[in-house]
JSON list of C-alpha atoms in Angstrom, two decimals:
[
{"chain": "A", "resi": 2, "resn": "UNK", "atom": "CA", "xyz": [27.34, 144.82, 219.70]},
{"chain": "A", "resi": 3, "resn": "UNK", "atom": "CA", "xyz": [24.95, 142.25, 218.29]},
{"chain": "A", "resi": 4, "resn": "UNK", "atom": "CA", "xyz": [26.03, 139.79, 215.88]},
{"chain": "A", "resi": 5, "resn": "UNK", "atom": "CA", "xyz": [23.14, 140.79, 213.30]},
{"chain": "A", "resi": 6, "resn": "UNK", "atom": "CA", "xyz": [24.29, 141.88, 209.89]},
{"chain": "A", "resi": 7, "resn": "UNK", "atom": "CA", "xyz": [22.25, 144.47, 208.16]},
{"chain": "A", "resi": 8, "resn": "UNK", "atom": "CA", "xyz": [21.45, 144.05, 204.58]},
{"chain": "A", "resi": 9, "resn": "UNK", "atom": "CA", "xyz": [22.40, 146.98, 202.25]},
{"chain": "A", "resi": 10, "resn": "UNK", "atom": "CA", "xyz": [20.26, 147.66, 199.38]},
{"chain": "A", "resi": 11, "resn": "UNK", "atom": "CA", "xyz": [22.82, 146.88, 196.61]},
{"chain": "A", "resi": 12, "resn": "UNK", "atom": "CA", "xyz": [21.78, 145.24, 193.52]},
{"chain": "A", "resi": 13, "resn": "UNK", "atom": "CA", "xyz": [23.84, 142.38, 192.09]},
{"chain": "A", "resi": 14, "resn": "UNK", "atom": "CA", "xyz": [24.08, 141.80, 188.26]},
{"chain": "A", "resi": 15, "resn": "UNK", "atom": "CA", "xyz": [21.53, 139.13, 188.27]},
{"chain": "A", "resi": 16, "resn": "UNK", "atom": "CA", "xyz": [18.93, 141.90, 189.80]},
{"chain": "A", "resi": 17, "resn": "UNK", "atom": "CA", "xyz": [19.86, 144.41, 187.44]},
{"chain": "A", "resi": 18, "resn": "UNK", "atom": "CA", "xyz": [19.13, 142.28, 184.48]},
{"chain": "A", "resi": 19, "resn": "UNK", "atom": "CA", "xyz": [15.58, 140.98, 186.14]},
{"chain": "A", "resi": 20, "resn": "UNK", "atom": "CA", "xyz": [14.80, 144.80, 186.14]},
{"chain": "A", "resi": 21, "resn": "UNK", "atom": "CA", "xyz": [15.82, 145.37, 182.69]},
{"chain": "A", "resi": 22, "resn": "UNK", "atom": "CA", "xyz": [14.01, 142.45, 181.57]},
{"chain": "A", "resi": 23, "resn": "UNK", "atom": "CA", "xyz": [10.62, 143.35, 183.60]},
{"chain": "A", "resi": 24, "resn": "UNK", "atom": "CA", "xyz": [10.91, 147.08, 182.22]},
{"chain": "A", "resi": 25, "resn": "UNK", "atom": "CA", "xyz": [11.11, 145.59, 178.66]},
{"chain": "A", "resi": 26, "resn": "UNK", "atom": "CA", "xyz": [8.00, 143.44, 179.43]},
{"chain": "A", "resi": 27, "resn": "UNK", "atom": "CA", "xyz": [5.99, 146.65, 180.03]},
{"chain": "A", "resi": 28, "resn": "UNK", "atom": "CA", "xyz": [6.00, 146.59, 184.13]},
{"chain": "A", "resi": 29, "resn": "UNK", "atom": "CA", "xyz": [6.36, 149.95, 185.63]},
{"chain": "A", "resi": 30, "resn": "UNK", "atom": "CA", "xyz": [9.64, 151.10, 187.14]},
{"chain": "A", "resi": 31, "resn": "UNK", "atom": "CA", "xyz": [7.91, 151.80, 190.63]},
{"chain": "A", "resi": 32, "resn": "UNK", "atom": "CA", "xyz": [6.67, 148.39, 190.75]},
{"chain": "A", "resi": 33, "resn": "UNK", "atom": "CA", "xyz": [10.05, 146.74, 189.58]},
{"chain": "A", "resi": 34, "resn": "UNK", "atom": "CA", "xyz": [11.94, 148.96, 192.12]},
{"chain": "A", "resi": 35, "resn": "UNK", "atom": "CA", "xyz": [9.41, 147.87, 194.85]},
{"chain": "A", "resi": 36, "resn": "UNK", "atom": "CA", "xyz": [9.83, 144.07, 193.86]},
{"chain": "A", "resi": 37, "resn": "UNK", "atom": "CA", "xyz": [13.48, 144.36, 194.15]},
{"chain": "A", "resi": 38, "resn": "UNK", "atom": "CA", "xyz": [13.81, 146.00, 197.42]},
{"chain": "A", "resi": 39, "resn": "UNK", "atom": "CA", "xyz": [11.41, 143.70, 198.83]},
{"chain": "A", "resi": 40, "resn": "UNK", "atom": "CA", "xyz": [13.28, 140.62, 197.75]},
{"chain": "A", "resi": 41, "resn": "UNK", "atom": "CA", "xyz": [15.53, 140.35, 200.88]},
{"chain": "A", "resi": 42, "resn": "UNK", "atom": "CA", "xyz": [12.46, 140.45, 203.08]},
{"chain": "A", "resi": 43, "resn": "UNK", "atom": "CA", "xyz": [9.51, 138.73, 201.20]},
{"chain": "A", "resi": 44, "resn": "UNK", "atom": "CA", "xyz": [8.73, 137.26, 197.80]},
{"chain": "A", "resi": 45, "resn": "UNK", "atom": "CA", "xyz": [7.08, 139.71, 195.44]},
{"chain": "A", "resi": 46, "resn": "UNK", "atom": "CA", "xyz": [3.98, 138.87, 193.88]},
{"chain": "A", "resi": 47, "resn": "UNK", "atom": "CA", "xyz": [5.47, 138.69, 190.44]},
{"chain": "A", "resi": 48, "resn": "UNK", "atom": "CA", "xyz": [8.46, 136.40, 191.56]},
{"chain": "A", "resi": 49, "resn": "UNK", "atom": "CA", "xyz": [5.50, 134.07, 193.13]},
{"chain": "A", "resi": 50, "resn": "UNK", "atom": "CA", "xyz": [3.20, 134.28, 190.12]},
{"chain": "A", "resi": 51, "resn": "UNK", "atom": "CA", "xyz": [6.49, 133.45, 187.88]},
{"chain": "A", "resi": 52, "resn": "UNK", "atom": "CA", "xyz": [6.93, 130.32, 189.93]},
{"chain": "A", "resi": 53, "resn": "UNK", "atom": "CA", "xyz": [3.59, 129.17, 190.14]},
{"chain": "A", "resi": 54, "resn": "UNK", "atom": "CA", "xyz": [3.22, 129.40, 186.24]},
{"chain": "A", "resi": 55, "resn": "UNK", "atom": "CA", "xyz": [6.25, 127.58, 185.94]},
{"chain": "A", "resi": 56, "resn": "UNK", "atom": "CA", "xyz": [4.89, 124.83, 187.89]},
{"chain": "A", "resi": 57, "resn": "UNK", "atom": "CA", "xyz": [1.61, 124.76, 185.97]},
{"chain": "A", "resi": 58, "resn": "UNK", "atom": "CA", "xyz": [3.95, 124.02, 183.04]},
{"chain": "A", "resi": 59, "resn": "UNK", "atom": "CA", "xyz": [5.75, 121.32, 184.77]},
{"chain": "A", "resi": 60, "resn": "UNK", "atom": "CA", "xyz": [2.44, 119.93, 186.02]},
{"chain": "A", "resi": 61, "resn": "UNK", "atom": "CA", "xyz": [1.08, 119.76, 182.39]},
{"chain": "A", "resi": 62, "resn": "UNK", "atom": "CA", "xyz": [4.17, 118.33, 180.77]},
{"chain": "A", "resi": 63, "resn": "UNK", "atom": "CA", "xyz": [4.29, 115.40, 183.49]},
{"chain": "A", "resi": 64, "resn": "UNK", "atom": "CA", "xyz": [0.36, 114.74, 183.27]},
{"chain": "A", "resi": 65, "resn": "UNK", "atom": "CA", "xyz": [-0.91, 115.71, 186.68]},
{"chain": "A", "resi": 66, "resn": "UNK", "atom": "CA", "xyz": [-4.37, 115.16, 187.78]},
{"chain": "A", "resi": 67, "resn": "UNK", "atom": "CA", "xyz": [-6.79, 117.74, 186.74]},
{"chain": "A", "resi": 68, "resn": "UNK", "atom": "CA", "xyz": [-7.84, 118.68, 190.24]},
{"chain": "A", "resi": 69, "resn": "UNK", "atom": "CA", "xyz": [-4.16, 119.38, 191.05]},
{"chain": "A", "resi": 70, "resn": "UNK", "atom": "CA", "xyz": [-3.75, 121.48, 188.10]},
{"chain": "A", "resi": 71, "resn": "UNK", "atom": "CA", "xyz": [-6.99, 123.21, 188.65]},
{"chain": "A", "resi": 72, "resn": "UNK", "atom": "CA", "xyz": [-5.73, 123.94, 192.44]},
{"chain": "A", "resi": 73, "resn": "UNK", "atom": "CA", "xyz": [-2.66, 125.56, 191.28]},
{"chain": "A", "resi": 74, "resn": "UNK", "atom": "CA", "xyz": [-4.66, 127.57, 188.59]},
{"chain": "A", "resi": 75, "resn": "UNK", "atom": "CA", "xyz": [-6.43, 129.01, 191.39]},
{"chain": "A", "resi": 76, "resn": "UNK", "atom": "CA", "xyz": [-3.40, 129.93, 193.22]},
{"chain": "A", "resi": 77, "resn": "UNK", "atom": "CA", "xyz": [-2.38, 132.04, 190.22]},
{"chain": "A", "resi": 78, "resn": "UNK", "atom": "CA", "xyz": [-5.81, 133.98, 189.97]},
{"chain": "A", "resi": 79, "resn": "UNK", "atom": "CA", "xyz": [-5.43, 134.88, 193.52]},
{"chain": "A", "resi": 80, "resn": "UNK", "atom": "CA", "xyz": [-1.86, 136.20, 193.07]},
{"chain": "A", "resi": 81, "resn": "UNK", "atom": "CA", "xyz": [-3.06, 138.18, 190.20]},
{"chain": "A", "resi": 82, "resn": "UNK", "atom": "CA", "xyz": [-6.11, 139.52, 192.17]},
{"chain": "A", "resi": 83, "resn": "UNK", "atom": "CA", "xyz": [-3.74, 140.59, 194.89]},
{"chain": "A", "resi": 84, "resn": "UNK", "atom": "CA", "xyz": [-1.51, 142.24, 192.40]},
{"chain": "A", "resi": 85, "resn": "UNK", "atom": "CA", "xyz": [-4.35, 144.22, 191.04]},
{"chain": "A", "resi": 86, "resn": "UNK", "atom": "CA", "xyz": [-5.67, 145.33, 194.41]},
{"chain": "A", "resi": 87, "resn": "UNK", "atom": "CA", "xyz": [-1.96, 146.64, 195.13]},
{"chain": "A", "resi": 88, "resn": "UNK", "atom": "CA", "xyz": [-1.96, 148.40, 191.77]},
{"chain": "A", "resi": 89, "resn": "UNK", "atom": "CA", "xyz": [-5.52, 150.08, 192.51]},
{"chain": "A", "resi": 90, "resn": "UNK", "atom": "CA", "xyz": [-4.42, 151.19, 195.95]},
{"chain": "A", "resi": 91, "resn": "UNK", "atom": "CA", "xyz": [-1.14, 152.85, 194.52]},
{"chain": "A", "resi": 92, "resn": "UNK", "atom": "CA", "xyz": [-3.59, 154.56, 191.70]},
{"chain": "A", "resi": 93, "resn": "UNK", "atom": "CA", "xyz": [-5.68, 155.96, 194.26]},
{"chain": "A", "resi": 94, "resn": "UNK", "atom": "CA", "xyz": [-2.83, 157.07, 196.46]},
{"chain": "A", "resi": 95, "resn": "UNK", "atom": "CA", "xyz": [-1.19, 158.63, 193.54]},
{"chain": "A", "resi": 96, "resn": "UNK", "atom": "CA", "xyz": [-4.50, 160.34, 192.76]},
{"chain": "A", "resi": 97, "resn": "UNK", "atom": "CA", "xyz": [-4.73, 162.13, 196.07]},
{"chain": "A", "resi": 98, "resn": "UNK", "atom": "CA", "xyz": [-1.00, 162.94, 196.12]},
{"chain": "A", "resi": 99, "resn": "UNK", "atom": "CA", "xyz": [-1.74, 164.91, 192.93]},
{"chain": "A", "resi": 100, "resn": "UNK", "atom": "CA", "xyz": [-4.62, 166.39, 194.33]},
{"chain": "A", "resi": 101, "resn": "UNK", "atom": "CA", "xyz": [-2.98, 167.67, 197.41]},
{"chain": "A", "resi": 102, "resn": "UNK", "atom": "CA", "xyz": [0.04, 168.78, 195.48]},
{"chain": "A", "resi": 103, "resn": "UNK", "atom": "CA", "xyz": [-2.42, 170.96, 193.21]},
{"chain": "A", "resi": 104, "resn": "UNK", "atom": "CA", "xyz": [-3.73, 172.55, 196.32]},
{"chain": "A", "resi": 105, "resn": "UNK", "atom": "CA", "xyz": [-7.40, 170.89, 195.77]},
{"chain": "A", "resi": 106, "resn": "UNK", "atom": "CA", "xyz": [-7.20, 168.95, 199.29]},
{"chain": "A", "resi": 107, "resn": "UNK", "atom": "CA", "xyz": [-5.79, 170.47, 202.57]},
{"chain": "A", "resi": 108, "resn": "UNK", "atom": "CA", "xyz": [-4.04, 168.10, 204.57]}
]
């Protein structure tokens, strides 16, 4: 037996509240569920974006150099682009799944 523990996909109260808040903000249930399940392995795009936006607020309050703020804004743009790319991929995948179910494509 190895000493490696397996992580169970059990949500704690904080995660459940986070899901409800995201759903209230108009995020899709599928995206929220994927984010929560990925939390144990990687940082989700939405969590990263929230952190970087918080950093931007902090930098603005503390009077950081304009160049530094611009660099952090670029990171926000990059994260949003990555999120949009993932969303487009989901839409394309969902479209083809629907077409396959309707019998328009043979697999």
